Amino acid sequence: RGVARMRTRTSPDRGTVGRASIPAALLILAVALPSLAPAHGEQVPRGGIARRYDPAREPLRRLSFGSCNDQRKDQSIWGPIVEGKPDVWLWLGDNIYADRKVKSYPKEFRGATVAQMKAMYDQLSAVPGYRALLGGVGKVVATWDDHDYGLDDSGKELPYKRESQGLLLDFLGVPEDSELRLREGVYNSHTFGPKGKRVKLIVLDTRYHRDPIFSDGDMLGEEQWRWLGEELTSGNAQVTLIASSIQVLPNHHVTLCPICDIEDSPFRVETWAHFPREKRRLADLIRDRRGGGGIPLCGA
């Protein structure tokens, strides 16, 4: 049996909250699984900025993840994150806000240029607290959501998505010869821990190949669906985590939007529920996975 503890924090101008869906929230997740705990007498590394987690030799004991980080706002949240001493940090999307809201209802956003987006990533990279995290965390992995992808609620139609992908990979320090540079989309996977104590983290891209919202079209693209099927049936991890920048389970647009125009609803929050066929396909893949399902981690 596993025991999970979750704490949520926001930047000081928003106060501390207990809901994962509050905008600009950074989430800190600590999961302790007895099956992955060190054996009796095994030395437990202390974590944090004083050491680096070795994913090949040490069980993953703390994965922290965050989403909806507006680089224009206070960044003091990195202090508590570093104090949490994560082994791995996962960006779950909206890692920067490259667009700007110009009208609330119906909502309208104005995008940034590629050069402006690069400057935003550079601004975030220079934040002392984030640099402190990079100095000690074992690995940083990421996906994107709409605002760091380039424009609110956007999908495969975004004209500069390839350039945007390059900016994210540069921000993460991905080598120029990495296969991730050749991939159409930023989906990726990682395995942490020694044999018998392994955690697999599968990170989805819900933007690069996504059809327009309300189309009930494609979410991931066939190549990513094929890759996901292979990732779910390969390896020998004891725990599998599936990261999605948009929420998998909520159904806001069905429960709240009937009281107004669904396409212009102020309650509209992008979720997998906007693509019912794709949501069923994901559920079927997880259900049919050999050796058990997967635990979803979702952005706000």
XYZ file of C-alpha atoms in Angstrom:
300
model
C 0.000 0.000 0.000
C 1.214 3.518 -0.730
C 0.742 6.701 1.219
C 0.688 10.000 -0.666
C 0.930 13.462 0.827
C 0.296 16.627 -1.167
C 0.964 20.238 -0.308
C 0.016 23.174 -2.505
C 1.521 26.642 -2.446
C 1.113 29.796 -4.465
C 3.137 32.939 -4.809
C 2.606 35.430 -1.942
C 0.315 37.714 -3.929
C -2.215 34.862 -4.161
C -1.883 33.405 -0.695
C -1.688 29.768 0.321
C -4.405 27.544 -1.087
C -5.400 23.915 -0.926
C -6.651 23.414 -4.475
C -4.524 22.255 -7.361
C -6.537 24.197 -9.953
C -5.883 27.754 -8.719
C -4.092 29.739 -11.470
C -0.390 30.444 -10.924
C -0.148 27.661 -8.323
C 2.961 25.582 -7.967
C 2.270 22.145 -6.551
C 4.576 20.113 -4.341
C 3.932 16.388 -4.245
C 5.663 13.940 -1.933
C 4.925 10.247 -2.398
C 6.220 7.561 -0.038
C 5.773 3.956 -1.144
C 6.829 1.185 1.246
C 7.694 -1.079 -1.680
C 10.275 1.485 -2.780
C 11.617 2.253 0.681
C 15.284 1.495 1.476
C 16.112 -1.863 2.961
C 16.950 -2.100 6.660
C 20.374 -0.620 7.242
C 20.552 1.070 3.834
C 21.810 4.633 4.027
C 19.251 7.204 2.914
C 20.700 10.146 0.925
C 19.561 13.471 2.344
C 18.497 15.159 -0.895
C 18.287 18.866 -1.670
C 20.925 21.288 -2.862
C 23.725 19.587 -0.893
C 23.697 16.468 -3.113
C 22.447 15.149 -6.414
C 20.035 12.269 -6.740
C 21.443 9.369 -8.768
C 18.465 7.910 -10.699
C 20.337 4.743 -11.655
C 21.320 3.760 -8.115
C 18.828 5.343 -5.703
C 15.060 4.835 -5.359
C 13.013 7.920 -6.210
C 11.764 9.282 -2.895
C 10.441 12.714 -3.797
C 9.091 14.029 -7.077
C 8.013 17.672 -7.010
C 6.029 19.187 -9.837
C 4.582 22.551 -10.730
C 2.537 24.358 -13.332
C 1.211 27.835 -14.132
C 4.318 29.853 -13.329
C 3.978 33.442 -14.538
C 7.539 34.728 -14.819
C 6.251 38.300 -14.424
C 5.084 37.589 -10.868
C 6.856 37.024 -7.554
C 9.131 33.949 -7.689
C 9.745 33.397 -3.991
C 7.914 30.042 -4.217
C 11.227 28.459 -5.215
C 12.461 28.757 -1.630
C 9.938 26.237 -0.226
C 10.414 23.986 -3.261
C 14.176 23.824 -2.699
C 13.566 23.245 1.028
C 11.448 20.228 0.064
C 14.622 18.607 -1.349
C 13.102 16.932 -4.412
C 14.998 14.230 -6.248
C 13.303 15.197 -9.523
C 11.502 18.359 -10.633
C 8.722 18.088 -13.235
C 7.434 21.093 -15.155
C 3.776 20.352 -15.986
C 3.154 23.228 -18.367
C 2.589 26.989 -18.441
C 6.193 27.152 -17.300
C 6.176 30.732 -18.582
C 3.303 32.921 -19.770
C 4.212 33.935 -23.307
C 0.793 35.399 -24.100
C -1.179 38.191 -22.473
C -4.917 38.460 -21.852
C -6.453 41.463 -23.611
C -10.137 40.668 -22.967
C -11.799 38.539 -20.302
C -15.187 37.717 -21.849
C -15.169 36.316 -24.349
C -11.531 35.733 -23.523
C -8.891 36.901 -25.935
C -5.102 36.591 -25.716
C -2.261 38.165 -27.657
C 0.810 36.021 -28.311
C 4.472 36.954 -28.077
C 7.162 36.715 -30.740
C 9.706 33.892 -30.631
C 12.380 36.394 -29.586
C 10.175 37.621 -26.748
C 9.539 34.043 -25.633
C 13.282 33.378 -25.489
C 13.709 36.445 -23.282
C 10.989 35.096 -20.950
C 12.772 31.753 -20.595
C 16.040 33.611 -19.958
C 14.291 35.630 -17.254
C 13.081 32.468 -15.532
C 16.487 30.782 -15.870
C 18.076 33.704 -14.016
C 15.782 33.492 -10.958
C 18.086 32.714 -7.981
C 15.647 30.265 -6.402
C 15.254 28.298 -9.608
C 19.020 28.266 -10.100
C 19.332 26.867 -6.574
C 16.950 24.076 -7.522
C 18.992 23.275 -10.638
C 22.102 23.140 -8.468
C 20.902 20.178 -6.478
C 17.999 18.368 -8.091
C 18.845 15.068 -9.781
C 16.883 15.744 -12.963
C 14.507 18.323 -14.449
C 11.909 17.100 -16.959
C 9.048 18.952 -18.592
C 6.110 19.285 -20.882
C 4.317 22.448 -21.914
C 0.754 23.739 -21.913
C -0.877 26.486 -23.948
C 0.651 29.641 -22.455
C 4.281 28.507 -22.802
C 3.483 26.698 -26.059
C 2.578 30.110 -27.418
C -1.095 31.037 -27.167
C -4.110 30.343 -24.971
C -5.997 27.135 -25.864
C -3.865 26.567 -28.956
C -3.040 23.254 -30.589
C -1.514 21.927 -33.791
C -2.490 25.067 -35.719
C 0.117 27.240 -33.936
C 2.418 28.440 -36.759
C 5.601 28.686 -34.695
C 5.269 25.471 -32.665
C 8.593 24.081 -33.930
C 10.424 27.202 -32.813
C 8.608 27.075 -29.483
C 9.722 23.465 -29.011
C 13.321 24.508 -29.571
C 13.035 27.214 -26.925
C 11.709 24.758 -24.321
C 14.434 22.215 -25.063
C 17.069 24.969 -24.852
C 15.634 26.047 -21.483
C 15.942 22.459 -20.251
C 19.511 22.133 -21.534
C 18.672 19.244 -23.871
C 21.766 18.372 -25.984
C 21.690 19.327 -29.642
C 22.137 15.695 -30.693
C 19.274 14.399 -28.533
C 16.479 12.501 -30.294
C 14.070 14.884 -28.556
C 15.294 17.557 -30.994
C 14.039 15.450 -33.921
C 10.675 14.538 -32.385
C 7.498 16.394 -33.357
C 6.367 17.325 -29.873
C 7.950 17.329 -26.433
C 6.636 14.013 -25.062
C 9.285 12.034 -23.175
C 9.773 9.292 -20.572
C 12.194 8.526 -17.757
C 12.881 5.631 -15.396
C 14.220 6.220 -11.891
C 15.622 3.800 -9.341
C 17.388 0.424 -9.269
C 15.811 -2.901 -10.204
C 12.858 -3.742 -7.988
C 12.378 -0.103 -6.922
C 11.742 1.608 -10.230
C 9.411 4.484 -11.037
C 8.586 5.247 -14.657
C 7.504 8.775 -15.540
C 5.702 9.189 -18.863
C 5.285 12.823 -19.912
C 2.665 13.612 -22.567
C 2.411 16.494 -25.036
C -1.225 17.638 -25.311
C -0.518 20.597 -27.649
C 1.650 19.867 -30.682
C -0.796 17.482 -32.426
C -4.068 18.514 -30.797
C -7.104 19.282 -32.939
C -9.247 22.344 -32.152
C -11.143 22.321 -28.889
C -14.763 21.060 -29.168
C -13.849 19.089 -32.301
C -13.653 15.735 -30.449
C -10.675 15.148 -32.710
C -7.148 14.041 -31.895
C -5.275 14.934 -28.713
C -1.855 13.296 -29.038
C -1.362 12.415 -32.711
C -0.949 8.823 -33.907
C 2.820 8.706 -33.460
C 2.540 9.779 -29.826
C -0.299 7.314 -29.240
C 1.911 4.524 -30.634
C 4.790 5.664 -28.422
C 2.540 5.801 -25.349
C 1.327 2.265 -25.962
C 4.926 1.053 -26.148
C 5.915 2.947 -23.010
C 3.026 1.449 -21.045
C 3.916 -2.106 -22.048
C 7.704 -1.912 -21.786
C 10.042 -1.846 -18.831
C 9.711 -3.293 -15.358
C 8.775 -0.339 -13.153
C 6.919 -0.907 -9.904
C 5.126 2.461 -10.225
C 4.132 4.269 -13.432
C 3.243 7.979 -13.452
C 1.600 9.636 -16.463
C 2.001 13.415 -16.659
C -0.524 15.514 -18.590
C -0.495 19.302 -18.791
C -4.304 19.395 -18.868
C -6.538 17.639 -16.380
C -7.606 14.077 -17.091
C -10.598 13.501 -14.788
C -12.530 16.832 -14.396
C -15.527 17.607 -16.577
C -16.015 21.346 -16.039
C -17.444 22.186 -19.441
C -20.318 19.717 -19.044
C -21.192 20.581 -15.442
C -20.839 24.383 -15.597
C -21.162 25.500 -19.201
C -24.836 24.618 -19.849
C -25.767 27.881 -18.128
C -24.094 29.901 -20.898
C -22.565 29.704 -24.366
C -20.208 26.724 -24.086
C -17.583 28.099 -26.461
C -17.365 31.495 -24.723
C -18.012 30.263 -21.197
C -15.969 31.994 -18.454
C -16.019 28.599 -16.687
C -14.296 26.817 -19.535
C -11.184 24.942 -18.463
C -9.433 22.724 -20.990
C -9.516 19.058 -20.001
C -9.462 15.663 -21.662
C -13.270 15.793 -21.372
C -13.316 18.119 -24.395
C -12.145 15.095 -26.409
C -14.354 12.216 -25.208
C -13.017 9.635 -27.660
C -9.420 10.433 -26.758
C -10.213 10.307 -23.046
C -11.721 6.821 -23.498
C -8.686 5.763 -25.526
C -6.353 6.894 -22.740
C -8.434 5.131 -20.102
C -8.428 1.914 -22.154
C -4.644 2.029 -22.573
C -4.091 2.496 -18.850
C -6.661 -0.170 -17.927
C -5.160 -2.741 -20.266
C -1.552 -2.112 -19.253
C 0.268 -5.295 -18.355
C 1.126 -5.345 -14.649
C -1.264 -2.589 -13.619
C -2.316 0.899 -14.603
C -0.728 4.305 -14.134
C -1.150 7.259 -11.802
C -1.984 10.556 -13.582
C -0.245 13.800 -12.625
C -1.957 16.846 -14.078
C -1.274 20.539 -14.398
C -3.721 23.200 -13.366
